[in-house]
Each structure stands twice: as structure tokens, then as C-alpha cells.
Amino acid sequence: MRAAIHPKGERGAAMILVLGLVSIMSAAAVFSFDSLSRLVQRNIVEQNAAQARHYALAAEQLGIAELSKTITDDLNFGQITARRLNTYDYNLEAATIRVHAEDISNCFNVNALVSGTALKGHDANADNMNQFAMFLQQYGLGAEAAFAISAAIADWQDSDTAPLPRGAEARFYANSDAAHRTPDAPMRSLGELRLIRDMSPSLLEQLAGVICINQHSRENRINVTTLAPHHAGLVEALLQGRISRSVLEMQLEKNSLGDFAPAGD
């Protein structure tokens, strides 16, 4: 019996073929493992997101339940004091839900810088513009700069195309780096303020929580019984300085402790 003799070239080709197959199989195995790892990670992220969403919904329902209980106890929401709007903790098996209730209506409604309706048109509200300018001065702005921002926000919303004194209308923004038009309508979100002339990100950060958008009202309405000391600047601006901030802070400190009494008492 004679042994088959294979040329060295054939043996080398076979070896290369085997090594190639091994490389392909290794690459396929690595790809499959990587795909499986990403799939597992994605599932974990989705499960965590779903759990967080359920916790958020639970916190919302628990907050509603606590507020409903508070309203029932007080019989009248107008009698609820800042002290009653509290932080509530609910301990679960593997987590804690913390609910913080706060009256978010106590803020400056920037849509109050104009008055009117969509049908009849919107006009700048001079009184509210002055109030907002005074409010802005509490955050380090000079009187001129504060009124210029107030006027620019009013111009953003009013129906005409003529700029107010120190204001800014569509023509100004058309010549800016990121050209855009003014909507000439009340704001829909606080995000629009980023587009207002001279409104800096740092100022917006300072104003977070003390300004708001009410699409259904052109007024500033506050709930006196839920005001806290940090609202003193807002109230001072709305009263146009008729009561000093120090007096307001003392009165609102009593309010937060549940000892609020009308100023005349």
C-alpha cells in the first residue's frame, strides 16, 4: 500500500483554508457574543426605565392622594398653608418614593406682559412690563437692561411689528446669527425665552421656578396662603415696591409656619 504524497503547496493551502475558517468562526462567535451582550444591556435599561416610570406614576398618584386628603381636612384649598404642602416619604421593599408638593402657581406669568385675545390681537401691558422689569432687577440686572428684556418679551408676543422702546421685533431677529421670526402670540413654553434678545442661560437658570407660562391667562395670580419667604421678591415686584422686601419676608416666614394673618390684622 502506497501512502499518498501531497505537494507542500497543497498542504499550505489547506492550512490557510483551515485557519481562515477558524478566523471566520471566531469572528462570528465574538459578534454573536457582542450582540447578545448589547441585547441584555438594552433589556436591563428598558426594565429600569419602565420601573422608574412606574415609580414616577406612583409618586404622582400618592401626591394627589395626599393633596386630596389635605383639601378634605381643610375643607377649602384656599386655607391650605405652605406648611401643609410638605414632603412625604413612602418606603417600599427595595426603594423609597419621595413626594414633594408645592404650589407652582406662585410665579410670574410672562404671558401677562401682553393683554388681549387671539381674535382682537395682543397689546403690550405697560404695568406688567414694569413689574417684570422690577422683578428682573433682583437678579443683578440694571434698570435699563431689565426693562429691555421685559420689552423684548412683550414684543415677542404682541400682534404688531413695531418694536417697543428698547424692545426687539422680527426685524432684529432676522439679522441675528440664528435668524427667526417673532410668533406675535403668547408663549407656549419657557423654552422660547432662550430666543429672546439678551436673555442669557445664566439668567434663565436663576429664574427657574419663579417664572412660568400660563397659556390661558394674561394675569398674575398668586395663592397668598402658600407663599413662602423665597417668594418675597415676586410679591414685591407685583406690588411695585409698595411693601418692602424685608417686611414681606417676615410676613411670609409666618405664613410658612402656618401663622399667616392678613396684614390688616
mmCIF file of C-alpha atoms in Angstrom:
data_model
loop_
_atom_site.group_PDB
_atom_site.id
_atom_site.type_symbol
_atom_site.label_atom_id
_atom_site.label_comp_id
_atom_site.label_asym_id
_atom_site.label_seq_id
_atom_site.Cartn_x
_atom_site.Cartn_y
_atom_site.Cartn_z
ATOM 1 C CA MET A 1 0.000 0.000 0.000
ATOM 2 C CA ARG A 2 1.462 3.305 -1.036
ATOM 3 C CA ALA A 3 0.966 6.497 1.011
ATOM 4 C CA ALA A 4 -0.435 9.480 -0.839
ATOM 5 C CA ILE A 5 2.088 12.198 -1.256
ATOM 6 C CA HIS A 6 0.701 15.762 -1.305
ATOM 7 C CA PRO A 7 2.810 18.594 -2.583
ATOM 8 C CA LYS A 8 3.855 21.169 0.015
ATOM 9 C CA GLY A 9 1.795 23.829 -1.772
ATOM 10 C CA GLU A 10 -1.413 21.835 -1.296
ATOM 11 C CA ARG A 11 -0.707 21.285 2.402
ATOM 12 C CA GLY A 12 -0.063 25.011 2.822
ATOM 13 C CA ALA A 13 -3.293 25.909 1.047
ATOM 14 C CA ALA A 14 -5.259 23.518 3.230
ATOM 15 C CA MET A 15 -3.703 25.021 6.348
ATOM 16 C CA ILE A 16 -4.615 28.539 5.194
ATOM 17 C CA LEU A 17 -8.175 27.388 4.483
ATOM 18 C CA VAL A 18 -8.481 25.863 7.946
ATOM 19 C CA LEU A 19 -7.066 28.967 9.596
ATOM 20 C CA GLY A 20 -9.466 31.121 7.571
ATOM 21 C CA LEU A 21 -12.436 29.028 8.683
ATOM 22 C CA VAL A 22 -11.272 29.242 12.290
ATOM 23 C CA SER A 23 -10.931 33.025 11.991
ATOM 24 C CA ILE A 24 -14.409 33.365 10.489
ATOM 25 C CA MET A 25 -15.918 31.172 13.206
ATOM 26 C CA SER A 26 -14.099 33.156 15.898
ATOM 27 C CA ALA A 27 -15.281 36.462 14.453
ATOM 28 C CA ALA A 28 -18.838 35.132 14.240
ATOM 29 C CA ALA A 29 -18.669 33.963 17.839
ATOM 30 C CA VAL A 30 -17.345 37.359 19.005
ATOM 31 C CA PHE A 31 -20.057 39.170 17.014
ATOM 32 C CA SER A 32 -22.764 36.911 18.431
ATOM 33 C CA PHE A 33 -21.475 37.420 21.989
ATOM 34 C CA ASP A 34 -21.297 41.195 21.469
ATOM 35 C CA SER A 35 -24.816 41.276 20.039
ATOM 36 C CA LEU A 36 -26.105 39.182 22.940
ATOM 37 C CA SER A 37 -24.341 41.468 25.435
ATOM 38 C CA ARG A 38 -25.894 44.587 23.858
ATOM 39 C CA LEU A 39 -29.306 42.934 23.831
ATOM 40 C CA VAL A 40 -29.018 42.086 27.526
ATOM 41 C CA GLN A 41 -27.864 45.630 28.353
ATOM 42 C CA ARG A 42 -30.723 47.135 26.346
ATOM 43 C CA ASN A 43 -33.227 44.939 28.156
ATOM 44 C CA ILE A 44 -31.792 45.995 31.514
ATOM 45 C CA VAL A 45 -32.019 49.680 30.543
ATOM 46 C CA GLU A 46 -35.608 49.230 29.323
ATOM 47 C CA GLN A 47 -36.576 47.413 32.524
ATOM 48 C CA ASN A 48 -35.002 50.143 34.680
ATOM 49 C CA ALA A 49 -36.732 52.847 32.633
ATOM 50 C CA ALA A 50 -40.081 51.052 32.964
ATOM 51 C CA GLN A 51 -39.576 50.684 36.707
ATOM 52 C CA ALA A 52 -38.640 54.362 37.053
ATOM 53 C CA ARG A 53 -41.726 55.315 35.036
ATOM 54 C CA HIS A 54 -43.952 53.256 37.327
ATOM 55 C CA TYR A 55 -42.307 54.804 40.400
ATOM 56 C CA ALA A 56 -42.925 58.278 38.948
ATOM 57 C CA LEU A 57 -46.577 57.464 38.265
ATOM 58 C CA ALA A 58 -46.905 56.053 41.771
ATOM 59 C CA ALA A 59 -45.378 59.208 43.248
ATOM 60 C CA GLU A 60 -47.826 61.310 41.256
ATOM 61 C CA GLN A 61 -50.805 59.308 42.489
ATOM 62 C CA LEU A 62 -49.558 59.394 46.081
ATOM 63 C CA GLY A 63 -49.088 63.144 45.825
ATOM 64 C CA ILE A 64 -52.633 63.553 44.510
ATOM 65 C CA ALA A 65 -53.927 61.376 47.343
ATOM 66 C CA GLU A 66 -52.106 63.458 49.969
ATOM 67 C CA LEU A 67 -53.345 66.734 48.480
ATOM 68 C CA SER A 68 -56.883 65.367 48.308
ATOM 69 C CA LYS A 69 -56.626 64.395 51.954
ATOM 70 C CA THR A 70 -55.281 67.856 52.820
ATOM 71 C CA ILE A 71 -58.099 69.559 50.944
ATOM 72 C CA THR A 72 -60.659 67.330 52.659
ATOM 73 C CA ASP A 73 -59.157 68.094 56.060
ATOM 74 C CA ASP A 74 -59.058 71.835 55.425
ATOM 75 C CA LEU A 75 -62.396 71.887 53.575
ATOM 76 C CA ASN A 76 -61.098 74.697 51.400
ATOM 77 C CA PHE A 77 -57.940 74.674 49.284
ATOM 78 C CA GLY A 78 -57.571 78.400 49.892
ATOM 79 C CA GLN A 79 -56.958 77.642 53.578
ATOM 80 C CA ILE A 80 -54.005 75.355 52.920
ATOM 81 C CA THR A 81 -50.779 76.923 54.175
ATOM 82 C CA ALA A 82 -47.248 76.464 52.890
ATOM 83 C CA ARG A 83 -46.579 74.217 55.879
ATOM 84 C CA ARG A 84 -49.252 71.761 54.695
ATOM 85 C CA LEU A 85 -47.603 71.415 51.276
ATOM 86 C CA ASN A 86 -44.971 69.073 52.577
ATOM 87 C CA THR A 87 -42.589 66.279 51.614
ATOM 88 C CA TYR A 88 -43.918 62.748 52.035
ATOM 89 C CA ASP A 89 -41.857 59.544 52.074
ATOM 90 C CA TYR A 90 -43.232 56.107 51.220
ATOM 91 C CA ASN A 91 -40.965 53.149 51.934
ATOM 92 C CA LEU A 92 -41.207 50.226 49.519
ATOM 93 C CA GLU A 93 -39.455 46.872 49.634
ATOM 94 C CA ALA A 94 -36.448 47.997 47.601
ATOM 95 C CA ALA A 95 -36.912 51.744 47.229
ATOM 96 C CA THR A 96 -38.397 54.899 48.719
ATOM 97 C CA ILE A 97 -40.824 57.182 46.923
ATOM 98 C CA ARG A 98 -40.475 60.818 47.984
ATOM 99 C CA VAL A 99 -43.270 63.199 47.062
ATOM 100 C CA HIS A 100 -42.739 66.950 47.384
ATOM 101 C CA ALA A 101 -45.902 69.005 46.988
ATOM 102 C CA GLU A 102 -45.540 72.650 46.041
ATOM 103 C CA ASP A 103 -47.957 75.260 44.737
ATOM 104 C CA ILE A 104 -46.389 76.131 41.364
ATOM 105 C CA SER A 105 -48.926 78.876 40.655
ATOM 106 C CA ASN A 106 -46.839 81.320 42.709
ATOM 107 C CA CYS A 107 -44.680 82.544 39.837
ATOM 108 C CA PHE A 108 -44.514 85.410 37.355
ATOM 109 C CA ASN A 109 -46.558 84.573 34.271
ATOM 110 C CA VAL A 110 -44.551 86.042 31.370
ATOM 111 C CA ASN A 111 -47.662 85.874 29.185
ATOM 112 C CA ALA A 112 -49.022 88.641 31.406
ATOM 113 C CA LEU A 113 -46.702 91.076 29.596
ATOM 114 C CA VAL A 114 -49.421 91.356 26.949
ATOM 115 C CA SER A 115 -53.190 91.665 27.129
ATOM 116 C CA GLY A 116 -55.964 90.876 24.667
ATOM 117 C CA THR A 117 -57.131 87.823 22.749
ATOM 118 C CA ALA A 118 -56.172 85.924 19.610
ATOM 119 C CA LEU A 119 -59.191 87.359 17.781
ATOM 120 C CA LYS A 120 -58.719 91.000 18.777
ATOM 121 C CA GLY A 121 -54.927 90.897 18.947
ATOM 122 C CA HIS A 122 -52.425 91.261 21.780
ATOM 123 C CA ASP A 123 -51.006 94.547 23.040
ATOM 124 C CA ALA A 124 -48.140 95.200 25.449
ATOM 125 C CA ASN A 125 -49.239 95.592 29.070
ATOM 126 C CA ALA A 126 -47.179 98.506 30.399
ATOM 127 C CA ASP A 127 -47.959 97.905 34.087
ATOM 128 C CA ASN A 128 -46.971 94.245 33.964
ATOM 129 C CA MET A 129 -43.864 95.088 31.933
ATOM 130 C CA ASN A 130 -42.765 97.452 34.706
ATOM 131 C CA GLN A 131 -43.469 94.772 37.309
ATOM 132 C CA PHE A 132 -41.371 92.236 35.421
ATOM 133 C CA ALA A 133 -38.531 94.734 34.937
ATOM 134 C CA MET A 134 -38.508 95.384 38.686
ATOM 135 C CA PHE A 135 -38.540 91.631 39.262
ATOM 136 C CA LEU A 136 -35.512 91.130 36.980
ATOM 137 C CA GLN A 137 -33.523 93.781 38.839
ATOM 138 C CA GLN A 138 -33.484 91.462 41.844
ATOM 139 C CA TYR A 139 -31.236 89.146 39.813
ATOM 140 C CA GLY A 140 -28.432 91.634 39.261
ATOM 141 C CA LEU A 141 -29.714 93.499 36.188
ATOM 142 C CA GLY A 142 -29.685 97.265 35.955
ATOM 143 C CA ALA A 143 -32.936 99.128 35.369
ATOM 144 C CA GLU A 144 -32.226 99.706 31.658
ATOM 145 C CA ALA A 145 -31.196 96.108 30.948
ATOM 146 C CA ALA A 146 -34.157 94.715 32.916
ATOM 147 C CA PHE A 147 -36.685 96.869 31.066
ATOM 148 C CA ALA A 148 -35.074 95.993 27.703
ATOM 149 C CA ILE A 149 -35.628 92.271 28.353
ATOM 150 C CA SER A 150 -39.180 92.929 29.543
ATOM 151 C CA ALA A 151 -39.897 94.945 26.379
ATOM 152 C CA ALA A 152 -38.321 92.278 24.160
ATOM 153 C CA ILE A 153 -40.559 89.588 25.691
ATOM 154 C CA ALA A 154 -43.622 91.790 25.158
ATOM 155 C CA ASP A 155 -42.591 92.423 21.525
ATOM 156 C CA TRP A 156 -42.214 88.668 21.059
ATOM 157 C CA GLN A 157 -45.894 88.273 21.925
ATOM 158 C CA ASP A 158 -47.720 91.428 20.800
ATOM 159 C CA SER A 159 -49.541 91.426 17.464
ATOM 160 C CA ASP A 160 -47.868 94.407 15.809
ATOM 161 C CA THR A 161 -44.483 94.575 14.103
ATOM 162 C CA ALA A 162 -43.339 97.909 15.546
ATOM 163 C CA PRO A 163 -40.766 97.482 18.335
ATOM 164 C CA LEU A 164 -41.476 98.951 21.737
ATOM 165 C CA PRO A 165 -38.943 101.394 23.219
ATOM 166 C CA ARG A 166 -35.857 99.246 23.926
ATOM 167 C CA GLY A 167 -37.768 96.239 22.565
ATOM 168 C CA ALA A 168 -36.986 93.843 19.692
ATOM 169 C CA GLU A 169 -39.270 92.761 16.861
ATOM 170 C CA ALA A 170 -38.915 90.361 13.923
ATOM 171 C CA ARG A 171 -36.513 92.632 12.006
ATOM 172 C CA PHE A 172 -33.955 92.425 14.811
ATOM 173 C CA TYR A 173 -34.048 88.609 14.938
ATOM 174 C CA ALA A 174 -33.961 88.325 11.137
ATOM 175 C CA ASN A 175 -30.496 89.888 11.210
ATOM 176 C CA SER A 176 -29.183 87.689 14.032
ATOM 177 C CA ASP A 177 -26.858 84.701 13.590
ATOM 178 C CA ALA A 178 -29.724 82.229 14.027
ATOM 179 C CA ALA A 179 -32.390 84.120 12.069
ATOM 180 C CA HIS A 180 -36.000 83.597 13.150
ATOM 181 C CA ARG A 181 -39.271 85.476 13.360
ATOM 182 C CA THR A 182 -41.317 86.539 16.363
ATOM 183 C CA PRO A 183 -44.510 84.486 16.762
ATOM 184 C CA ASP A 184 -46.555 87.581 17.731
ATOM 185 C CA ALA A 185 -48.551 85.399 20.101
ATOM 186 C CA PRO A 186 -48.355 84.388 23.775
ATOM 187 C CA MET A 187 -45.618 81.924 24.638
ATOM 188 C CA ARG A 188 -46.299 78.190 24.722
ATOM 189 C CA SER A 189 -43.235 77.158 26.729
ATOM 190 C CA LEU A 190 -40.421 78.686 28.754
ATOM 191 C CA GLY A 191 -38.026 77.350 26.124
ATOM 192 C CA GLU A 192 -38.963 80.298 23.909
ATOM 193 C CA LEU A 193 -37.207 82.614 26.345
ATOM 194 C CA ARG A 194 -33.865 81.253 25.114
ATOM 195 C CA LEU A 195 -34.556 83.064 21.827
ATOM 196 C CA ILE A 196 -35.223 86.450 23.435
ATOM 197 C CA ARG A 197 -32.592 89.134 22.931
ATOM 198 C CA ASP A 198 -30.206 89.488 25.916
ATOM 199 C CA MET A 199 -31.795 86.562 27.797
ATOM 200 C CA SER A 200 -28.723 84.634 28.954
ATOM 201 C CA PRO A 201 -28.664 80.966 30.046
ATOM 202 C CA SER A 202 -27.408 82.004 33.499
ATOM 203 C CA LEU A 203 -30.337 84.399 33.988
ATOM 204 C CA LEU A 204 -32.787 81.735 32.848
ATOM 205 C CA GLU A 205 -31.277 79.347 35.372
ATOM 206 C CA GLN A 206 -31.782 81.886 38.158
ATOM 207 C CA LEU A 207 -35.400 82.431 37.102
ATOM 208 C CA ALA A 208 -36.270 78.723 37.076
ATOM 209 C CA GLY A 209 -39.199 78.130 39.386
ATOM 210 C CA VAL A 210 -40.133 81.803 39.771
ATOM 211 C CA ILE A 211 -41.395 82.446 36.240
ATOM 212 C CA CYS A 212 -43.958 80.386 34.363
ATOM 213 C CA ILE A 213 -46.192 80.197 31.302
ATOM 214 C CA ASN A 214 -49.969 80.257 31.612
ATOM 215 C CA GLN A 215 -51.425 79.873 28.139
ATOM 216 C CA HIS A 216 -54.953 80.555 29.363
ATOM 217 C CA SER A 217 -54.379 83.734 31.344
ATOM 218 C CA ARG A 218 -52.831 87.180 30.833
ATOM 219 C CA GLU A 219 -52.745 87.856 34.568
ATOM 220 C CA ASN A 220 -50.520 87.143 37.547
ATOM 221 C CA ARG A 221 -52.441 85.327 40.238
ATOM 222 C CA ILE A 222 -50.836 84.062 43.421
ATOM 223 C CA ASN A 223 -52.139 81.998 46.312
ATOM 224 C CA VAL A 224 -51.354 84.067 49.406
ATOM 225 C CA THR A 225 -51.709 81.119 51.765
ATOM 226 C CA THR A 226 -48.991 79.060 50.050
ATOM 227 C CA LEU A 227 -46.420 81.829 49.628
ATOM 228 C CA ALA A 228 -43.023 81.189 51.220
ATOM 229 C CA PRO A 229 -40.162 83.570 52.101
ATOM 230 C CA HIS A 230 -38.421 82.976 48.755
ATOM 231 C CA HIS A 231 -41.490 84.483 47.046
ATOM 232 C CA ALA A 232 -40.853 87.881 48.683
ATOM 233 C CA GLY A 233 -39.180 89.283 45.575
ATOM 234 C CA LEU A 234 -42.078 88.193 43.383
ATOM 235 C CA VAL A 235 -44.660 89.811 45.662
ATOM 236 C CA GLU A 236 -42.587 92.996 45.952
ATOM 237 C CA ALA A 237 -42.485 93.288 42.153
ATOM 238 C CA LEU A 238 -46.206 92.623 41.764
ATOM 239 C CA LEU A 239 -46.892 95.309 44.376
ATOM 240 C CA GLN A 240 -44.375 97.559 42.582
ATOM 241 C CA GLY A 241 -42.391 98.127 45.762
ATOM 242 C CA ARG A 242 -45.273 99.380 47.904
ATOM 243 C CA ILE A 243 -44.216 96.923 50.631
ATOM 244 C CA SER A 244 -40.514 96.399 51.289
ATOM 245 C CA ARG A 245 -38.924 93.020 50.739
ATOM 246 C CA SER A 246 -37.796 92.742 54.383
ATOM 247 C CA VAL A 247 -41.378 93.204 55.632
ATOM 248 C CA LEU A 248 -42.648 90.667 53.094
ATOM 249 C CA GLU A 249 -40.011 88.126 54.101
ATOM 250 C CA MET A 250 -41.021 88.392 57.764
ATOM 251 C CA GLN A 251 -44.710 88.049 56.921
ATOM 252 C CA LEU A 252 -44.116 85.112 54.596
ATOM 253 C CA GLU A 253 -41.954 83.394 57.199
ATOM 254 C CA LYS A 254 -45.025 83.416 59.452
ATOM 255 C CA ASN A 255 -47.025 82.085 56.521
ATOM 256 C CA SER A 256 -44.676 79.127 56.022
ATOM 257 C CA LEU A 257 -45.016 78.301 59.711
ATOM 258 C CA GLY A 258 -48.791 78.314 59.467
ATOM 259 C CA ASP A 259 -49.167 81.552 61.404
ATOM 260 C CA PHE A 260 -50.238 83.696 58.469
ATOM 261 C CA ALA A 261 -52.604 86.550 59.194
ATOM 262 C CA PRO A 262 -53.744 89.328 56.831
ATOM 263 C CA ALA A 263 -51.607 92.446 57.047
ATOM 264 C CA GLY A 264 -54.513 94.423 58.483
ATOM 265 C CA ASP A 265 -54.971 92.096 61.459
#
